[in-house]
């Protein structure tokens, strides 16, 4: 059995294939980001999934693409957990950028591939290997244009009284904005980046409001400036995206790229389908 996993900060999509590439089952766990989760939490999330627990000894190959897997230390950390849970499997761990590349760009073709979901990232693919200009320092310092970026912006503007009154009233009705609740989620609970990203739903649902429209435009432009424009060929190759923010804000994203004379490639909400196609071709 072969397991293919696309793991974001919020959730992980799992698809099992047999040795001929036929799909056996599809399942989902919460995100397994090694940067923000302990060994015990990751182990619990694996063990609490019925399909994974039932089939763990049948797995021979695991291809894991995950947020927070950009360093050797994080890769080794996850591999050790997988070795214990899937005793007969050989595990390969790569950062989620590779999942985005394989899901959107054909081998041998150049392109810039971006992640805009709970977090954000951007890489150049020369047709053979990934080239990264910006090393991610996580959600506190980076993740421009992401779900947690917009969530953080909304909360700050609400507390700094910069959000229009009509929108602020609506915002307060939809979320528990008590300061103690927010601080508990951010500083005591696991996955604070995922918590922040839950607020992005509000900006998407109200994206026609002048305030939200302005925040979205500035956030996407900031992503373009800080990430995409790092590459010399930015205006020459297609730029593709994966992630929920890219999916739900694709009209705004398309307009942003047009303003910057950039070429839009493809937008996928979830890269797992493209990942499966890639691995089926290589079995």
PDB file of C-alpha atoms in Angstrom:
ATOM      1  CA  UNK A   1       0.000   0.000   0.000  1.00  0.00           C
ATOM      2  CA  UNK A   2       1.140   3.524  -0.852  1.00  0.00           C
ATOM      3  CA  UNK A   3       0.023   6.545   1.187  1.00  0.00           C
ATOM      4  CA  UNK A   4       0.101  10.040  -0.281  1.00  0.00           C
ATOM      5  CA  UNK A   5      -0.421  12.918   2.132  1.00  0.00           C
ATOM      6  CA  UNK A   6      -0.891  16.642   1.665  1.00  0.00           C
ATOM      7  CA  UNK A   7      -0.713  18.217   5.113  1.00  0.00           C
ATOM      8  CA  UNK A   8      -1.456  21.869   5.726  1.00  0.00           C
ATOM      9  CA  UNK A   9      -1.586  23.631   9.050  1.00  0.00           C
ATOM     10  CA  UNK A  10      -5.341  23.039   9.337  1.00  0.00           C
ATOM     11  CA  UNK A  11      -5.915  19.572   7.886  1.00  0.00           C
ATOM     12  CA  UNK A  12      -4.182  16.664   6.184  1.00  0.00           C
ATOM     13  CA  UNK A  13      -5.590  14.825   3.173  1.00  0.00           C
ATOM     14  CA  UNK A  14      -4.613  11.143   2.833  1.00  0.00           C
ATOM     15  CA  UNK A  15      -5.107   8.902  -0.190  1.00  0.00           C
ATOM     16  CA  UNK A  16      -4.100   5.229  -0.280  1.00  0.00           C
ATOM     17  CA  UNK A  17      -3.161   3.459  -3.511  1.00  0.00           C
ATOM     18  CA  UNK A  18      -2.349  -0.142  -4.254  1.00  0.00           C
ATOM     19  CA  UNK A  19       0.813  -1.156  -6.099  1.00  0.00           C
ATOM     20  CA  UNK A  20      -0.882  -0.544  -9.460  1.00  0.00           C
ATOM     21  CA  UNK A  21      -2.059   2.961  -8.573  1.00  0.00           C
ATOM     22  CA  UNK A  22      -5.692   2.100  -7.857  1.00  0.00           C
ATOM     23  CA  UNK A  23      -7.267   4.160  -5.105  1.00  0.00           C
ATOM     24  CA  UNK A  24      -8.076   2.190  -1.955  1.00  0.00           C
ATOM     25  CA  UNK A  25      -9.384   4.821   0.438  1.00  0.00           C
ATOM     26  CA  UNK A  26      -9.457   8.540   1.195  1.00  0.00           C
ATOM     27  CA  UNK A  27      -9.316   9.974   4.685  1.00  0.00           C
ATOM     28  CA  UNK A  28      -8.452  13.143   6.566  1.00  0.00           C
ATOM     29  CA  UNK A  29      -6.780  14.134   9.822  1.00  0.00           C
ATOM     30  CA  UNK A  30      -6.092  17.445  11.440  1.00  0.00           C
ATOM     31  CA  UNK A  31      -2.915  19.175  10.283  1.00  0.00           C
ATOM     32  CA  UNK A  32       0.422  17.627  11.267  1.00  0.00           C
ATOM     33  CA  UNK A  33       2.751  20.618  11.169  1.00  0.00           C
ATOM     34  CA  UNK A  34       5.897  19.667  13.118  1.00  0.00           C
ATOM     35  CA  UNK A  35       6.731  23.311  13.824  1.00  0.00           C
ATOM     36  CA  UNK A  36       3.738  23.868  16.099  1.00  0.00           C
ATOM     37  CA  UNK A  37       2.781  20.372  17.330  1.00  0.00           C
ATOM     38  CA  UNK A  38       4.393  18.019  19.823  1.00  0.00           C
ATOM     39  CA  UNK A  39       5.209  14.384  19.129  1.00  0.00           C
ATOM     40  CA  UNK A  40       2.331  13.305  21.360  1.00  0.00           C
ATOM     41  CA  UNK A  41      -0.248  15.436  19.528  1.00  0.00           C
ATOM     42  CA  UNK A  42       0.843  14.116  16.125  1.00  0.00           C
ATOM     43  CA  UNK A  43       0.765  10.534  17.370  1.00  0.00           C
ATOM     44  CA  UNK A  44      -2.750  11.053  18.737  1.00  0.00           C
ATOM     45  CA  UNK A  45      -3.981  12.483  15.446  1.00  0.00           C
ATOM     46  CA  UNK A  46      -2.668   9.450  13.591  1.00  0.00           C
ATOM     47  CA  UNK A  47      -3.970   6.931  16.115  1.00  0.00           C
ATOM     48  CA  UNK A  48      -7.436   8.488  16.211  1.00  0.00           C
ATOM     49  CA  UNK A  49      -7.958   7.917  12.484  1.00  0.00           C
ATOM     50  CA  UNK A  50      -9.698   4.585  11.859  1.00  0.00           C
ATOM     51  CA  UNK A  51      -8.407   3.971   8.322  1.00  0.00           C
ATOM     52  CA  UNK A  52      -4.803   4.735   9.217  1.00  0.00           C
ATOM     53  CA  UNK A  53      -4.833   2.627  12.366  1.00  0.00           C
ATOM     54  CA  UNK A  54      -6.494  -0.295  10.610  1.00  0.00           C
ATOM     55  CA  UNK A  55      -4.053  -0.299   7.681  1.00  0.00           C
ATOM     56  CA  UNK A  56      -0.825   0.924   9.258  1.00  0.00           C
ATOM     57  CA  UNK A  57       1.018  -2.392   8.895  1.00  0.00           C
ATOM     58  CA  UNK A  58       0.078  -2.694   5.205  1.00  0.00           C
ATOM     59  CA  UNK A  59       1.714   0.600   4.247  1.00  0.00           C
ATOM     60  CA  UNK A  60       4.968   0.080   2.351  1.00  0.00           C
ATOM     61  CA  UNK A  61       5.584   3.616   1.061  1.00  0.00           C
ATOM     62  CA  UNK A  62       4.570   6.977   2.534  1.00  0.00           C
ATOM     63  CA  UNK A  63       4.905  10.220   0.597  1.00  0.00           C
ATOM     64  CA  UNK A  64       4.277  13.061   3.028  1.00  0.00           C
ATOM     65  CA  UNK A  65       4.154  16.696   1.889  1.00  0.00           C
ATOM     66  CA  UNK A  66       3.641  19.058   4.777  1.00  0.00           C
ATOM     67  CA  UNK A  67       3.626  22.590   6.091  1.00  0.00           C
ATOM     68  CA  UNK A  68       6.570  23.170   8.411  1.00  0.00           C
ATOM     69  CA  UNK A  69       8.743  20.484   6.766  1.00  0.00           C
ATOM     70  CA  UNK A  70      11.306  22.778   5.191  1.00  0.00           C
ATOM     71  CA  UNK A  71      14.238  21.878   7.468  1.00  0.00           C
ATOM     72  CA  UNK A  72      16.121  18.623   7.985  1.00  0.00           C
ATOM     73  CA  UNK A  73      15.330  18.712  11.700  1.00  0.00           C
ATOM     74  CA  UNK A  74      11.578  18.796  11.096  1.00  0.00           C
ATOM     75  CA  UNK A  75      11.826  16.051   8.462  1.00  0.00           C
ATOM     76  CA  UNK A  76      13.727  13.764  10.850  1.00  0.00           C
ATOM     77  CA  UNK A  77      11.230  14.533  13.606  1.00  0.00           C
ATOM     78  CA  UNK A  78       8.292  13.386  11.458  1.00  0.00           C
ATOM     79  CA  UNK A  79      10.112  10.406   9.972  1.00  0.00           C
ATOM     80  CA  UNK A  80      10.765   9.055  13.471  1.00  0.00           C
ATOM     81  CA  UNK A  81       7.048   9.299  14.291  1.00  0.00           C
ATOM     82  CA  UNK A  82       6.046   7.642  11.014  1.00  0.00           C
ATOM     83  CA  UNK A  83       8.579   4.850  11.537  1.00  0.00           C
ATOM     84  CA  UNK A  84       6.887   3.946  14.820  1.00  0.00           C
ATOM     85  CA  UNK A  85       3.332   4.240  13.523  1.00  0.00           C
ATOM     86  CA  UNK A  86       3.852   2.632  10.088  1.00  0.00           C
ATOM     87  CA  UNK A  87       6.416  -0.071  10.999  1.00  0.00           C
ATOM     88  CA  UNK A  88       6.794  -1.494   7.472  1.00  0.00           C
ATOM     89  CA  UNK A  89       6.839   1.756   5.520  1.00  0.00           C
ATOM     90  CA  UNK A  90       9.584   3.763   3.937  1.00  0.00           C
ATOM     91  CA  UNK A  91       8.719   7.406   4.502  1.00  0.00           C
ATOM     92  CA  UNK A  92       9.658  10.391   2.366  1.00  0.00           C
ATOM     93  CA  UNK A  93       8.959  13.802   3.909  1.00  0.00           C
ATOM     94  CA  UNK A  94       9.017  16.991   1.858  1.00  0.00           C
ATOM     95  CA  UNK A  95       7.749  20.498   2.423  1.00  0.00           C
ATOM     96  CA  UNK A  96       4.279  21.303   1.114  1.00  0.00           C
ATOM     97  CA  UNK A  97       5.716  23.418  -1.687  1.00  0.00           C
ATOM     98  CA  UNK A  98       6.585  20.227  -3.546  1.00  0.00           C
ATOM     99  CA  UNK A  99       2.950  19.142  -3.350  1.00  0.00           C
ATOM    100  CA  UNK A 100       1.932  22.461  -4.880  1.00  0.00           C
ATOM    101  CA  UNK A 101       4.485  22.042  -7.666  1.00  0.00           C
ATOM    102  CA  UNK A 102       3.542  18.473  -8.549  1.00  0.00           C
ATOM    103  CA  UNK A 103      -0.155  19.391  -8.494  1.00  0.00           C
ATOM    104  CA  UNK A 104       0.132  22.368 -10.842  1.00  0.00           C
ATOM    105  CA  UNK A 105       3.257  22.155 -13.000  1.00  0.00           C
ATOM    106  CA  UNK A 106       4.364  19.453 -15.411  1.00  0.00           C
ATOM    107  CA  UNK A 107       7.825  17.985 -15.006  1.00  0.00           C
ATOM    108  CA  UNK A 108      10.211  19.834 -17.303  1.00  0.00           C
ATOM    109  CA  UNK A 109       8.212  23.080 -17.376  1.00  0.00           C
ATOM    110  CA  UNK A 110       9.142  26.286 -15.587  1.00  0.00           C
ATOM    111  CA  UNK A 111       6.826  28.123 -13.264  1.00  0.00           C
ATOM    112  CA  UNK A 112       6.356  29.911  -9.974  1.00  0.00           C
ATOM    113  CA  UNK A 113       4.148  28.039  -7.537  1.00  0.00           C
ATOM    114  CA  UNK A 114       2.520  29.669  -4.518  1.00  0.00           C
ATOM    115  CA  UNK A 115       0.653  28.460  -1.467  1.00  0.00           C
ATOM    116  CA  UNK A 116      -2.127  30.689  -0.155  1.00  0.00           C
ATOM    117  CA  UNK A 117      -4.042  28.828   2.527  1.00  0.00           C
ATOM    118  CA  UNK A 118      -3.729  28.920   6.301  1.00  0.00           C
ATOM    119  CA  UNK A 119      -0.122  29.949   5.639  1.00  0.00           C
ATOM    120  CA  UNK A 120       1.709  31.106   2.520  1.00  0.00           C
ATOM    121  CA  UNK A 121       4.836  30.341   0.557  1.00  0.00           C
ATOM    122  CA  UNK A 122       6.289  30.728  -2.924  1.00  0.00           C
ATOM    123  CA  UNK A 123       8.875  28.811  -4.964  1.00  0.00           C
ATOM    124  CA  UNK A 124      10.356  28.808  -8.444  1.00  0.00           C
ATOM    125  CA  UNK A 125      10.411  25.497 -10.301  1.00  0.00           C
ATOM    126  CA  UNK A 126      12.933  25.261 -13.134  1.00  0.00           C
ATOM    127  CA  UNK A 127      11.376  22.098 -14.539  1.00  0.00           C
ATOM    128  CA  UNK A 128      13.505  19.828 -12.421  1.00  0.00           C
ATOM    129  CA  UNK A 129      14.146  21.296  -8.992  1.00  0.00           C
ATOM    130  CA  UNK A 130      12.655  23.761  -6.546  1.00  0.00           C
ATOM    131  CA  UNK A 131      14.380  27.076  -5.875  1.00  0.00           C
ATOM    132  CA  UNK A 132      13.329  29.046  -2.817  1.00  0.00           C
ATOM    133  CA  UNK A 133      14.344  32.674  -2.370  1.00  0.00           C
ATOM    134  CA  UNK A 134      12.616  33.280   0.949  1.00  0.00           C
ATOM    135  CA  UNK A 135      13.110  31.070   3.984  1.00  0.00           C
ATOM    136  CA  UNK A 136       9.877  30.961   5.936  1.00  0.00           C
ATOM    137  CA  UNK A 137      10.025  32.085   9.550  1.00  0.00           C
ATOM    138  CA  UNK A 138       6.463  31.015  10.257  1.00  0.00           C
ATOM    139  CA  UNK A 139       3.140  32.701  10.807  1.00  0.00           C
ATOM    140  CA  UNK A 140       4.257  35.377  13.284  1.00  0.00           C
ATOM    141  CA  UNK A 141       6.756  37.052  10.983  1.00  0.00           C
ATOM    142  CA  UNK A 142       5.681  36.005   7.496  1.00  0.00           C
ATOM    143  CA  UNK A 143       2.753  34.251   5.747  1.00  0.00           C
ATOM    144  CA  UNK A 144       1.713  37.363   3.804  1.00  0.00           C
ATOM    145  CA  UNK A 145      -1.686  37.071   2.115  1.00  0.00           C
ATOM    146  CA  UNK A 146      -2.602  33.901   4.012  1.00  0.00           C
ATOM    147  CA  UNK A 147      -5.611  33.015   6.117  1.00  0.00           C
ATOM    148  CA  UNK A 148      -3.794  33.696   9.368  1.00  0.00           C
ATOM    149  CA  UNK A 149      -2.443  36.961   7.897  1.00  0.00           C
ATOM    150  CA  UNK A 150      -5.970  38.215   7.206  1.00  0.00           C
ATOM    151  CA  UNK A 151      -7.244  36.910  10.544  1.00  0.00           C
ATOM    152  CA  UNK A 152      -4.513  38.768  12.411  1.00  0.00           C
ATOM    153  CA  UNK A 153      -5.315  41.941  10.433  1.00  0.00           C
ATOM    154  CA  UNK A 154      -9.019  41.757  11.277  1.00  0.00           C
ATOM    155  CA  UNK A 155      -8.448  41.259  14.996  1.00  0.00           C
ATOM    156  CA  UNK A 156      -5.879  44.055  15.178  1.00  0.00           C
ATOM    157  CA  UNK A 157      -8.079  46.501  13.286  1.00  0.00           C
ATOM    158  CA  UNK A 158     -11.054  45.631  15.469  1.00  0.00           C
ATOM    159  CA  UNK A 159      -9.100  46.257  18.670  1.00  0.00           C
ATOM    160  CA  UNK A 160      -7.382  49.376  17.309  1.00  0.00           C
ATOM    161  CA  UNK A 161     -10.836  50.720  16.265  1.00  0.00           C
ATOM    162  CA  UNK A 162      -9.804  50.871  12.609  1.00  0.00           C
ATOM    163  CA  UNK A 163     -12.620  48.641  11.360  1.00  0.00           C
ATOM    164  CA  UNK A 164     -15.746  50.491  10.156  1.00  0.00           C
ATOM    165  CA  UNK A 165     -18.451  50.463  12.811  1.00  0.00           C
ATOM    166  CA  UNK A 166     -21.035  48.565  10.755  1.00  0.00           C
ATOM    167  CA  UNK A 167     -18.548  45.825   9.966  1.00  0.00           C
ATOM    168  CA  UNK A 168     -17.215  45.763  13.517  1.00  0.00           C
ATOM    169  CA  UNK A 169     -20.707  45.082  14.902  1.00  0.00           C
ATOM    170  CA  UNK A 170     -21.146  42.228  12.448  1.00  0.00           C
ATOM    171  CA  UNK A 171     -17.683  40.861  13.215  1.00  0.00           C
ATOM    172  CA  UNK A 172     -18.395  40.832  16.961  1.00  0.00           C
ATOM    173  CA  UNK A 173     -21.653  38.927  16.419  1.00  0.00           C
ATOM    174  CA  UNK A 174     -19.934  36.148  14.470  1.00  0.00           C
ATOM    175  CA  UNK A 175     -16.874  35.589  16.660  1.00  0.00           C
ATOM    176  CA  UNK A 176     -16.036  35.516  20.342  1.00  0.00           C
ATOM    177  CA  UNK A 177     -13.743  38.535  20.533  1.00  0.00           C
ATOM    178  CA  UNK A 178     -13.244  38.515  24.281  1.00  0.00           C
ATOM    179  CA  UNK A 179      -9.591  39.373  24.908  1.00  0.00           C
ATOM    180  CA  UNK A 180      -9.046  36.442  27.272  1.00  0.00           C
ATOM    181  CA  UNK A 181     -10.452  34.005  24.721  1.00  0.00           C
ATOM    182  CA  UNK A 182      -8.232  35.341  21.954  1.00  0.00           C
ATOM    183  CA  UNK A 183      -5.113  35.293  24.129  1.00  0.00           C
ATOM    184  CA  UNK A 184      -5.851  31.782  25.316  1.00  0.00           C
ATOM    185  CA  UNK A 185      -6.046  30.541  21.714  1.00  0.00           C
ATOM    186  CA  UNK A 186      -2.922  32.416  20.667  1.00  0.00           C
ATOM    187  CA  UNK A 187      -0.639  31.714  23.609  1.00  0.00           C
ATOM    188  CA  UNK A 188      -1.916  28.559  25.322  1.00  0.00           C
ATOM    189  CA  UNK A 189      -3.729  26.405  22.773  1.00  0.00           C
ATOM    190  CA  UNK A 190      -2.132  24.400  19.932  1.00  0.00           C
ATOM    191  CA  UNK A 191      -2.265  25.672  16.340  1.00  0.00           C
ATOM    192  CA  UNK A 192      -2.598  29.447  16.906  1.00  0.00           C
ATOM    193  CA  UNK A 193      -2.007  29.969  13.174  1.00  0.00           C
ATOM    194  CA  UNK A 194      -5.027  27.809  12.384  1.00  0.00           C
ATOM    195  CA  UNK A 195      -7.100  29.726  14.919  1.00  0.00           C
ATOM    196  CA  UNK A 196      -6.181  33.038  13.270  1.00  0.00           C
ATOM    197  CA  UNK A 197      -7.084  31.625   9.862  1.00  0.00           C
ATOM    198  CA  UNK A 198     -10.648  30.894  10.999  1.00  0.00           C
ATOM    199  CA  UNK A 199     -11.291  34.638  10.919  1.00  0.00           C
ATOM    200  CA  UNK A 200     -10.446  34.788   7.201  1.00  0.00           C
ATOM    201  CA  UNK A 201     -13.904  33.393   6.419  1.00  0.00           C
ATOM    202  CA  UNK A 202     -15.317  36.759   7.476  1.00  0.00           C
ATOM    203  CA  UNK A 203     -13.221  38.741   5.020  1.00  0.00           C
ATOM    204  CA  UNK A 204     -14.128  36.346   2.205  1.00  0.00           C
ATOM    205  CA  UNK A 205     -17.848  36.474   2.948  1.00  0.00           C
ATOM    206  CA  UNK A 206     -17.728  40.295   3.106  1.00  0.00           C
ATOM    207  CA  UNK A 207     -15.196  40.875   0.340  1.00  0.00           C
ATOM    208  CA  UNK A 208     -17.437  43.408  -1.422  1.00  0.00           C
ATOM    209  CA  UNK A 209     -17.356  45.723   1.581  1.00  0.00           C
ATOM    210  CA  UNK A 210     -14.926  48.597   0.837  1.00  0.00           C
ATOM    211  CA  UNK A 211     -12.897  47.882   3.966  1.00  0.00           C
ATOM    212  CA  UNK A 212     -12.519  44.162   3.197  1.00  0.00           C
ATOM    213  CA  UNK A 213     -11.806  44.869  -0.441  1.00  0.00           C
ATOM    214  CA  UNK A 214      -8.980  47.186   0.581  1.00  0.00           C
ATOM    215  CA  UNK A 215      -7.508  44.706   3.070  1.00  0.00           C
ATOM    216  CA  UNK A 216      -7.591  41.918   0.468  1.00  0.00           C
ATOM    217  CA  UNK A 217      -5.970  44.038  -2.228  1.00  0.00           C
ATOM    218  CA  UNK A 218      -3.188  45.208   0.090  1.00  0.00           C
ATOM    219  CA  UNK A 219      -2.595  41.709   1.468  1.00  0.00           C
ATOM    220  CA  UNK A 220      -2.335  40.097  -1.958  1.00  0.00           C
ATOM    221  CA  UNK A 221      -0.104  42.901  -3.236  1.00  0.00           C
ATOM    222  CA  UNK A 222       2.151  42.438  -0.232  1.00  0.00           C
ATOM    223  CA  UNK A 223       2.447  38.761  -1.105  1.00  0.00           C
ATOM    224  CA  UNK A 224       3.353  39.634  -4.691  1.00  0.00           C
ATOM    225  CA  UNK A 225       5.948  42.184  -3.592  1.00  0.00           C
ATOM    226  CA  UNK A 226       7.614  40.084  -0.912  1.00  0.00           C
ATOM    227  CA  UNK A 227       7.423  36.644  -2.482  1.00  0.00           C
ATOM    228  CA  UNK A 228       6.765  36.521  -6.225  1.00  0.00           C
ATOM    229  CA  UNK A 229       8.868  39.505  -7.230  1.00  0.00           C
ATOM    230  CA  UNK A 230      11.939  37.911  -5.654  1.00  0.00           C
ATOM    231  CA  UNK A 231      12.351  35.919  -8.867  1.00  0.00           C
ATOM    232  CA  UNK A 232      13.926  37.462 -11.977  1.00  0.00           C
ATOM    233  CA  UNK A 233      11.582  35.512 -14.273  1.00  0.00           C
ATOM    234  CA  UNK A 234       8.455  36.545 -12.354  1.00  0.00           C
ATOM    235  CA  UNK A 235       6.882  38.254 -15.385  1.00  0.00           C
ATOM    236  CA  UNK A 236       7.975  35.550 -17.842  1.00  0.00           C
ATOM    237  CA  UNK A 237       6.589  32.292 -16.420  1.00  0.00           C
ATOM    238  CA  UNK A 238       3.112  31.204 -15.287  1.00  0.00           C
ATOM    239  CA  UNK A 239       2.305  31.604 -11.608  1.00  0.00           C
ATOM    240  CA  UNK A 240       0.120  28.910 -10.074  1.00  0.00           C
ATOM    241  CA  UNK A 241      -1.569  28.722  -6.685  1.00  0.00           C
ATOM    242  CA  UNK A 242      -2.917  26.144  -4.268  1.00  0.00           C
ATOM    243  CA  UNK A 243      -4.869  26.727  -1.076  1.00  0.00           C
ATOM    244  CA  UNK A 244      -8.241  27.878   0.199  1.00  0.00           C
ATOM    245  CA  UNK A 245      -7.440  31.599   0.144  1.00  0.00           C
ATOM    246  CA  UNK A 246      -6.299  31.388  -3.482  1.00  0.00           C
ATOM    247  CA  UNK A 247      -9.459  29.445  -4.323  1.00  0.00           C
ATOM    248  CA  UNK A 248     -12.001  31.688  -2.613  1.00  0.00           C
ATOM    249  CA  UNK A 249     -10.251  34.927  -3.647  1.00  0.00           C
ATOM    250  CA  UNK A 250      -9.344  33.851  -7.163  1.00  0.00           C
ATOM    251  CA  UNK A 251     -11.073  36.838  -8.803  1.00  0.00           C
ATOM    252  CA  UNK A 252      -9.154  39.253  -6.580  1.00  0.00           C
ATOM    253  CA  UNK A 253      -5.962  37.245  -7.097  1.00  0.00           C
ATOM    254  CA  UNK A 254      -6.388  37.294 -10.873  1.00  0.00           C
ATOM    255  CA  UNK A 255      -6.880  41.062 -10.823  1.00  0.00           C
ATOM    256  CA  UNK A 256      -3.797  41.514  -8.635  1.00  0.00           C
ATOM    257  CA  UNK A 257      -1.639  39.521 -11.045  1.00  0.00           C
ATOM    258  CA  UNK A 258      -2.958  41.481 -14.007  1.00  0.00           C
ATOM    259  CA  UNK A 259      -2.063  44.773 -12.308  1.00  0.00           C
ATOM    260  CA  UNK A 260       1.489  43.497 -11.898  1.00  0.00           C
ATOM    261  CA  UNK A 261       1.817  42.128 -15.466  1.00  0.00           C
ATOM    262  CA  UNK A 262       2.077  38.589 -14.145  1.00  0.00           C
ATOM    263  CA  UNK A 263       0.873  35.434 -15.917  1.00  0.00           C
ATOM    264  CA  UNK A 264      -1.700  33.318 -14.092  1.00  0.00           C
ATOM    265  CA  UNK A 265      -1.208  29.564 -14.317  1.00  0.00           C
ATOM    266  CA  UNK A 266      -3.715  27.370 -12.496  1.00  0.00           C
ATOM    267  CA  UNK A 267      -5.467  27.629  -9.133  1.00  0.00           C
ATOM    268  CA  UNK A 268      -6.237  24.498  -7.110  1.00  0.00           C
ATOM    269  CA  UNK A 269      -7.953  24.532  -3.757  1.00  0.00           C
ATOM    270  CA  UNK A 270      -6.446  21.193  -2.720  1.00  0.00           C
ATOM    271  CA  UNK A 271      -3.308  19.781  -4.343  1.00  0.00           C
ATOM    272  CA  UNK A 272      -3.974  16.174  -3.320  1.00  0.00           C
ATOM    273  CA  UNK A 273      -5.698  15.221  -6.615  1.00  0.00           C
ATOM    274  CA  UNK A 274      -2.743  16.464  -8.645  1.00  0.00           C
ATOM    275  CA  UNK A 275      -0.368  14.704  -6.281  1.00  0.00           C
ATOM    276  CA  UNK A 276      -2.121  11.395  -6.824  1.00  0.00           C
ATOM    277  CA  UNK A 277      -1.927  11.818 -10.598  1.00  0.00           C
ATOM    278  CA  UNK A 278       1.792  12.544 -10.298  1.00  0.00           C
ATOM    279  CA  UNK A 279       2.491   9.445  -8.234  1.00  0.00           C
ATOM    280  CA  UNK A 280       0.271   7.219 -10.372  1.00  0.00           C
ATOM    281  CA  UNK A 281       2.427   8.178 -13.344  1.00  0.00           C
ATOM    282  CA  UNK A 282       5.610   7.272 -11.494  1.00  0.00           C
ATOM    283  CA  UNK A 283       4.552   3.908 -10.005  1.00  0.00           C
TER     284      UNK A 283
END
